[in-house]
Coordinates of C-alpha atoms and ligand atoms in Angstrom, one line a residue:
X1 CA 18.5 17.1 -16.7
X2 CA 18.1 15.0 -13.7
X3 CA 20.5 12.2 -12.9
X4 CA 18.0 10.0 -11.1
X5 CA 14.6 10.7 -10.2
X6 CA 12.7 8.3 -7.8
X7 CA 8.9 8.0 -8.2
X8 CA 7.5 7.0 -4.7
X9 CA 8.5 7.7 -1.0
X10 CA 7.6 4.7 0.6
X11 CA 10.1 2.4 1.7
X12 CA 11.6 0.9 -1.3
X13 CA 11.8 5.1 -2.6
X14 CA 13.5 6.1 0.4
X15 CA 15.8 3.5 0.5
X16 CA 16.8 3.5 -3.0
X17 CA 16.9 7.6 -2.4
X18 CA 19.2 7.0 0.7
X19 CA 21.6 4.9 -1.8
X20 CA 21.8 7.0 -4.6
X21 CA 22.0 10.0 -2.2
X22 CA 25.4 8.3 -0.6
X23 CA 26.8 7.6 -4.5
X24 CA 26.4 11.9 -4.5
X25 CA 23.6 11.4 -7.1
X26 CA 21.4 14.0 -5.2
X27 CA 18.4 12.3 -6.3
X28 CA 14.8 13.7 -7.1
X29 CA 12.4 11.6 -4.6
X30 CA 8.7 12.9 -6.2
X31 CA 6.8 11.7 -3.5
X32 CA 3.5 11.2 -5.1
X33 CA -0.1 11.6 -3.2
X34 CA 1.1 9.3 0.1
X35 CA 4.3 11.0 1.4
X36 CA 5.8 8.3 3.1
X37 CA 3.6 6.0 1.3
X38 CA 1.5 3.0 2.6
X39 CA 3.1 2.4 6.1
X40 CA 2.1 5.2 7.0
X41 CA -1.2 4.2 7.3
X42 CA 0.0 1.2 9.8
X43 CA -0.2 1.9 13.6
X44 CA 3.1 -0.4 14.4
X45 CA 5.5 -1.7 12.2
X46 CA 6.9 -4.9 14.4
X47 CA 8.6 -6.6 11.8
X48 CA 11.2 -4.5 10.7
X49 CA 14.6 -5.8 11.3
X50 CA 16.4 -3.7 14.2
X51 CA 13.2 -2.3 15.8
X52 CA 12.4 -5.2 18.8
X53 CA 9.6 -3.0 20.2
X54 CA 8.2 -2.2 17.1
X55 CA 8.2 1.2 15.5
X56 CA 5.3 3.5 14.5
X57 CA 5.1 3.6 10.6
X58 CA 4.7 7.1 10.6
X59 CA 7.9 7.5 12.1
X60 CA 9.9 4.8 10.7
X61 CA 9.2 6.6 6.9
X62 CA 10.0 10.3 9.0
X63 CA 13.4 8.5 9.8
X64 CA 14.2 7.0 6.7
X65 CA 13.1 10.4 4.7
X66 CA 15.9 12.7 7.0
X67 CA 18.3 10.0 6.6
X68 CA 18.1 10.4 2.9
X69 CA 17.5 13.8 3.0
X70 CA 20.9 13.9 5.3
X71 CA 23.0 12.4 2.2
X72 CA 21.5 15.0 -0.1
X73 CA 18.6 13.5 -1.4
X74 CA 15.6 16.3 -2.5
X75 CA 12.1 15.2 -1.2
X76 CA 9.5 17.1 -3.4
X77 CA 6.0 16.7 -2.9
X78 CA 4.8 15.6 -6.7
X79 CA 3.0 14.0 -8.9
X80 CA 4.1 12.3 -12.1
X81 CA 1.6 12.6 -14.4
X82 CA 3.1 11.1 -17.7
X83 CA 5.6 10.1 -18.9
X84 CA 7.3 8.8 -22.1
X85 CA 10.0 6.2 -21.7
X86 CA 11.9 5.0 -24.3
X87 CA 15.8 3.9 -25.3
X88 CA 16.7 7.3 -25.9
X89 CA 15.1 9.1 -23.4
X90 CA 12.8 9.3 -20.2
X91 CA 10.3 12.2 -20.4
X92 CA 8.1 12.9 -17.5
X93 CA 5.5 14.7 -16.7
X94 CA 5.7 16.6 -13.5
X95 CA 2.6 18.6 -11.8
X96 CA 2.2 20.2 -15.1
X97 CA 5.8 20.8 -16.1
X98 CA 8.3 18.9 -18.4
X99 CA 11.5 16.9 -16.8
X100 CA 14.1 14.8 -17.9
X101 CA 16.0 12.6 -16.3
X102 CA 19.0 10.0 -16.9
X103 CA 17.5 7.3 -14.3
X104 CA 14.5 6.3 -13.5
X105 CA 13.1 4.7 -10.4
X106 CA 9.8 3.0 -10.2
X107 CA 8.8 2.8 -6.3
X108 CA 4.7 3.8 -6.8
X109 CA 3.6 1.2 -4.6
X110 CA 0.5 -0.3 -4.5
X111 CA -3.2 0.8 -3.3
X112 CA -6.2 -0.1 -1.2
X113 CA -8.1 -2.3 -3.3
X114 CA -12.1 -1.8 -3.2
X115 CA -14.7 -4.1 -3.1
X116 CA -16.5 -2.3 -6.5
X117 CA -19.9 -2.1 -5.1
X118 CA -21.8 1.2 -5.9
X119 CA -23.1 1.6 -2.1
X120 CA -18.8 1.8 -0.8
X121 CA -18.3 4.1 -3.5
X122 CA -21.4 6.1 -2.2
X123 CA -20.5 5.7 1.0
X124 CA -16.8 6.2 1.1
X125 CA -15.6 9.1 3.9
X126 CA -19.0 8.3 5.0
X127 CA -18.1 5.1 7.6
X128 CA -16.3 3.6 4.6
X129 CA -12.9 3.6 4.8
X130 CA -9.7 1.5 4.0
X131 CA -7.2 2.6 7.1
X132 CA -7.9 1.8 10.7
X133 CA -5.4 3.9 11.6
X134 CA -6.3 7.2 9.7
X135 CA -9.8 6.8 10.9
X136 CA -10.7 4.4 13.6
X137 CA -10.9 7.2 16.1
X138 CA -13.7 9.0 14.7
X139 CA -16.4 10.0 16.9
X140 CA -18.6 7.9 14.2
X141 CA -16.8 4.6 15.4
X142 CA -16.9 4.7 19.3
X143 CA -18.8 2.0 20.8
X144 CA -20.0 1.0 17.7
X145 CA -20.0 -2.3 15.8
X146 CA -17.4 -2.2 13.1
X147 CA -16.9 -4.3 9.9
X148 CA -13.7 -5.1 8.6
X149 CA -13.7 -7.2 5.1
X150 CA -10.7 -9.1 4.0
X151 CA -8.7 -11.9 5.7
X152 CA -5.2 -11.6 5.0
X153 CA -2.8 -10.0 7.6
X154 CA -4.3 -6.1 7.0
X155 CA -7.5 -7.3 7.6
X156 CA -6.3 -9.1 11.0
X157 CA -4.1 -5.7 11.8
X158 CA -7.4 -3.2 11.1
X159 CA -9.9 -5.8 13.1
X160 CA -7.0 -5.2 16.4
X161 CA -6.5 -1.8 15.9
X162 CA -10.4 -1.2 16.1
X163 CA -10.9 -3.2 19.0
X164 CA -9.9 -0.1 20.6
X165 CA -13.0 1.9 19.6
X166 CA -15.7 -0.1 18.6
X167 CA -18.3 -2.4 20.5
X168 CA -17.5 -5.3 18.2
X169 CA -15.4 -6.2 15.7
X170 CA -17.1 -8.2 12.7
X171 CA -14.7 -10.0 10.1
X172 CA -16.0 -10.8 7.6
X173 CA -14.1 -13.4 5.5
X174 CA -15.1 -14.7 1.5
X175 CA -13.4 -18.2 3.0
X176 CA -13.4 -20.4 6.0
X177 CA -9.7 -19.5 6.5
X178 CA -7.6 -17.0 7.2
X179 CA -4.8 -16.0 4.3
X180 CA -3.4 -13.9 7.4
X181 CA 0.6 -15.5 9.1
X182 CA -0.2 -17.5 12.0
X183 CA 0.7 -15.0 14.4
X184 CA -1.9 -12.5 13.3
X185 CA -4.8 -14.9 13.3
X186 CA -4.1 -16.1 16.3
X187 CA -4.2 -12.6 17.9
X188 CA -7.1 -12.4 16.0
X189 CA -9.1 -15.7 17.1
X190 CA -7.8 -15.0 21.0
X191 CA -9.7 -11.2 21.4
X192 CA -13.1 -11.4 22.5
X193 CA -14.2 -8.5 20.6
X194 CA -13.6 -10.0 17.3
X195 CA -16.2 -11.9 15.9
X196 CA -15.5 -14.0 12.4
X197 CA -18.0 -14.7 9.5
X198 CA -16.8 -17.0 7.7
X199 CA -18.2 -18.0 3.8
X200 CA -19.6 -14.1 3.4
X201 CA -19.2 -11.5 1.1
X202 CA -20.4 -7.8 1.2
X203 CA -23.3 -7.1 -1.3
X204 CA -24.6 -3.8 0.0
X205 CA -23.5 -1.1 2.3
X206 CA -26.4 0.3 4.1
X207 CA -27.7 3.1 4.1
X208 CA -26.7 5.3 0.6
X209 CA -30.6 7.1 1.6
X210 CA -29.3 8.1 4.7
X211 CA -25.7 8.8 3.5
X212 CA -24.0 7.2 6.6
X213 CA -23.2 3.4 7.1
X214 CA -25.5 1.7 9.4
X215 CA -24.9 -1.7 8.1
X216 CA -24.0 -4.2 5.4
X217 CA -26.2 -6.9 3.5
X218 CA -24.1 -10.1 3.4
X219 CA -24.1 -13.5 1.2
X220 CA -23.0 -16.6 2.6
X221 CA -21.3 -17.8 -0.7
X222 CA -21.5 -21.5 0.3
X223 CA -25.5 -21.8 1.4
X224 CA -26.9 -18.1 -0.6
X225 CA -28.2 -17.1 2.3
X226 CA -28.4 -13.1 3.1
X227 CA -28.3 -11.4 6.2
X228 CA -28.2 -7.7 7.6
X229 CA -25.8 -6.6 10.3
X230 CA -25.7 -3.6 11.7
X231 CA -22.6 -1.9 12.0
X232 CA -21.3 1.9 12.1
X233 CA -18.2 1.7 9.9
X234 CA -17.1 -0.8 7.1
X235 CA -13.1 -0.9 7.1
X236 CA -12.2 -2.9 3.5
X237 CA -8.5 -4.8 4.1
X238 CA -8.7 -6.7 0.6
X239 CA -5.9 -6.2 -0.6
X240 CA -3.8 -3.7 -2.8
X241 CA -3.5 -3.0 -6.8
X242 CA -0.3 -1.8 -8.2
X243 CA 0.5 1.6 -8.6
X244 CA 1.6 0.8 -12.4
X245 CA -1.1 2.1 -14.5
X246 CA 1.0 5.1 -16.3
X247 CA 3.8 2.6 -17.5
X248 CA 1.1 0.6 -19.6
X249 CA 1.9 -0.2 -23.0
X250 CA 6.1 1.0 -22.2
X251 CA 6.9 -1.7 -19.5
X252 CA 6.2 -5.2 -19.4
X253 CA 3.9 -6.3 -17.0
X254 CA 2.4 -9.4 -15.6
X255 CA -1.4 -9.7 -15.8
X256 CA -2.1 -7.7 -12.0
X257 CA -0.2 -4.8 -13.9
X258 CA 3.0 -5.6 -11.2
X259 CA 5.8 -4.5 -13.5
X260 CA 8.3 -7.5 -14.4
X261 CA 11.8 -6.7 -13.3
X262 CA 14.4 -8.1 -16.3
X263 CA 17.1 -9.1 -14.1
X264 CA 17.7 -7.5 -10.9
X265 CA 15.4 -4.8 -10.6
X266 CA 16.0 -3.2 -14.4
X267 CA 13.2 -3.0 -16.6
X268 CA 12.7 -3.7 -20.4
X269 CA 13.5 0.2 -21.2
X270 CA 17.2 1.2 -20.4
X271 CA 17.8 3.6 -17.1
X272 CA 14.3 2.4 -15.6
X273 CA 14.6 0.3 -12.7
X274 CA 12.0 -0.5 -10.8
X275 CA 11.4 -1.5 -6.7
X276 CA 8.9 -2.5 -3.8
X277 CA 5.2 -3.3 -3.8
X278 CA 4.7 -1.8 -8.1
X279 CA 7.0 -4.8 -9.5
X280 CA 6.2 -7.3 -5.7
X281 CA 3.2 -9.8 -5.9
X282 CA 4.8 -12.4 -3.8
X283 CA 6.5 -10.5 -0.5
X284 CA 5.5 -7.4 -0.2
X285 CA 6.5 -6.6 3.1
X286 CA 8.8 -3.4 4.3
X287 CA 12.1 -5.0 4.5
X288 CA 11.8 -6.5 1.1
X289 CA 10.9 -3.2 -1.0
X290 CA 14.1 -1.3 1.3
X291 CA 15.9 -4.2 0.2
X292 CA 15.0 -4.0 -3.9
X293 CA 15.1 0.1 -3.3
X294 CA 18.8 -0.3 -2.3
X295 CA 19.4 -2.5 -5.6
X296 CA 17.5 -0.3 -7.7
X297 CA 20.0 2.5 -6.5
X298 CA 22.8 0.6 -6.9
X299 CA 21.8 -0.5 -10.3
X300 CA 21.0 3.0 -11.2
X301 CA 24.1 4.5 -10.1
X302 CA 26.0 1.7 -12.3
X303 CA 24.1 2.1 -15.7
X304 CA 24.8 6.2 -15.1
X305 CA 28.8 5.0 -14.4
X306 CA 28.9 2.8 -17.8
X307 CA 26.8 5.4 -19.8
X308 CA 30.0 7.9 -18.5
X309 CA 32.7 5.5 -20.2
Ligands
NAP1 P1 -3.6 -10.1 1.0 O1 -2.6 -10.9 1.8 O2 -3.6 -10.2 -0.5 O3 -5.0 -10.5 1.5 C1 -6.2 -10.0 0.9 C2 -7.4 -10.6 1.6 O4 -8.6 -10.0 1.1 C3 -7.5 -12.1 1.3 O5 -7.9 -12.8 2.5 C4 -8.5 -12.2 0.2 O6 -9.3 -13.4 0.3 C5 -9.4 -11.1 0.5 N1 -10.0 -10.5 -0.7 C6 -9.3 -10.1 -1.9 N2 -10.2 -9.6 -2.8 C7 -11.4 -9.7 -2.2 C8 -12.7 -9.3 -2.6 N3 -12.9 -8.7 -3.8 N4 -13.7 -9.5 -1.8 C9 -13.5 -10.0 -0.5 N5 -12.3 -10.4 -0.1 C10 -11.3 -10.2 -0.9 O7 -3.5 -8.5 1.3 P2 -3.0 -7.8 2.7 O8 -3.7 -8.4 3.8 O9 -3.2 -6.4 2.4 O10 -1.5 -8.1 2.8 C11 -0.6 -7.7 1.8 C12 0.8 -8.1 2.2 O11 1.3 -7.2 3.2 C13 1.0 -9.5 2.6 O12 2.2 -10.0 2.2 C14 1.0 -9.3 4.1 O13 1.7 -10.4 4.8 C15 1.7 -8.0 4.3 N6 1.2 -7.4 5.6 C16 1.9 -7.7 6.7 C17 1.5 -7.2 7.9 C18 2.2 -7.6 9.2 O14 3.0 -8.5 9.1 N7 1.8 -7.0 10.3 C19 0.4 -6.3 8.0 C20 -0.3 -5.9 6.8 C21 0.2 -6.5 5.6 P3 -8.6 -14.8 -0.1 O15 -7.8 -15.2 1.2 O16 -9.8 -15.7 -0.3 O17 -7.8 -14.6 -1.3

């Protein structure tokens, strides 16, 4: 039997894996299908306390994975696939084989969010994609006019980052603002290869007959009017979608499916804690899902401690 398992290996997993790691819990990080989780799909991370020049995200998680991994923490790359939580005991599911474990620690993250139109789905790998960083540097996108969709602070990090490749950046924005922090949309506003459009939603990739983007039919949602713009690569930044969907039905939930810590960062099932971006509709930023990660450690390590007496 495990004493804790953590499920996730993004920031808040780490972190919590780091604490637990320290209490000599030699914890079971399960990484899940994104080692390092989502920053690793940033280029630079430049708001995370300690790091004034910024730090790349891919190495920022490396970092934070040895330093766990220096306290005795055991990264495995894994999958859990079910599980069955209750009072008495927490059953997963691991890559096809049974586990059990004393502690539980929910750090799953969060996910690209798509637009759900069949032509992306068609499309996607194909010049639609939902990390600038991962694939901005394709051939496909040199020189190109690119799309980015979305208008929070993603959105404004992918339409920089791909100002390096393409010939033009197009945002295109369901609102006449930006959702983005000031900083970001002013970056944004002051390149001259990004190019707004505001008021417009994506109705169509173009071209599923080809099987390669060459463009994207819009709607101006104030006036109804279409247009076509041609474009080389569509980059969607709308967002994320909790990670949650295999604790349905055992742990309370609000109506995004962002699990709803009890107090602190325990859950409604006894030895299940929960941290970052799964149970975080409101911050979601690094520093915020290390910080619940470390609470959901030390939470963890004193439900095991009271269990013992
Ligand atoms: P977000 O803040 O939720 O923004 C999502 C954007 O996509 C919004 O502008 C939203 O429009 C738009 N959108 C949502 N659904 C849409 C749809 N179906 N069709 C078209 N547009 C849609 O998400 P995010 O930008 O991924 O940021 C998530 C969190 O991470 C935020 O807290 C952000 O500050 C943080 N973050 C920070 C940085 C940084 O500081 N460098 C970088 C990345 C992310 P509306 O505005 O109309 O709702």
């Amino acid at each position: 039997m495990e004493k804790v398992v953590i499920m996730g290996s993004g920031c808040a997993g780490l972190t919590a894996a780091l604490y637990s790691a320290r209490a000599n819990l030699k914890p079971l990080v399960l990484t899940g299908r994104q080692p390092g989780g989502l920053l690793t799909t940033t280029s630079v991370v430049e708001n995370y306390p300690g790091f004034p020049e910024g730090i790349d995200g891919n190495e920022l998680m490396t970092r934070l994975q040895k330093q766990a991994e220096r306290f005795g923490a055991r990264v495995h790359f894994g999958e859990v696939e079910s599980v069955r939580l209750s009072k008495d005991s927490l059953l997963l599911t691991v890559d096809g084989g049974p586990m059990e474990t004393e502690t539980l620690i929910i750090a799953s993250g969060a996910s690209h969010k798509h637009l759900g139109i069949e032509s992306e789905a068609l499309l996607e790998n194909q010049g639609v994609t939902y990390c600038a960083t991962c694939d901005g540097a394709l051939p496909i996108f040199r020189d190109k006019p690119l799309v980015v969709v979305g208008g929070g602070d993603s959105a404004c990090e992918e339409a920089l980052y791909l100002t390096r490749f393409g010939s033009v950046v197009y945002l295109v924005h369901r609102r006449d603002q930006l959702r983005a922090s000031r900083i970001m949309a002013d970056r944004v506003f002051a390149h001259q290869k990004i190019k707004p459009i505001w008021d417009s939603v994506v109705t169509e990739v173009l071209d599923v007959k080809q099987n390669k983007v060459t463009g994207v039919r819009l709607l101006n949602v104030n006036t109804n009017a279409t247009s076509v713009i041609d474009c080389s690569g569509v980059f969607v930044a709308i967002g994320h979608i909790p990670n949650t969907q295999l604790f349905k039905g055992m742990l309370e939930m609000d109506e995004h499916g962002y699990i709803v810590p009890k107090h602190g960062t325990a859950t409604n099932v006894p030895g299940v804690f929960v941290a970052g971006d799964c149970a975080d509709r409101v911050y979601r930023q690094a520093v915020t899902a290390a910080g619940t990660g470390c609470a959901a450690a030390i939470e963890a390590e004193r439900y095991l401690a009271a269990r013992k007496e």
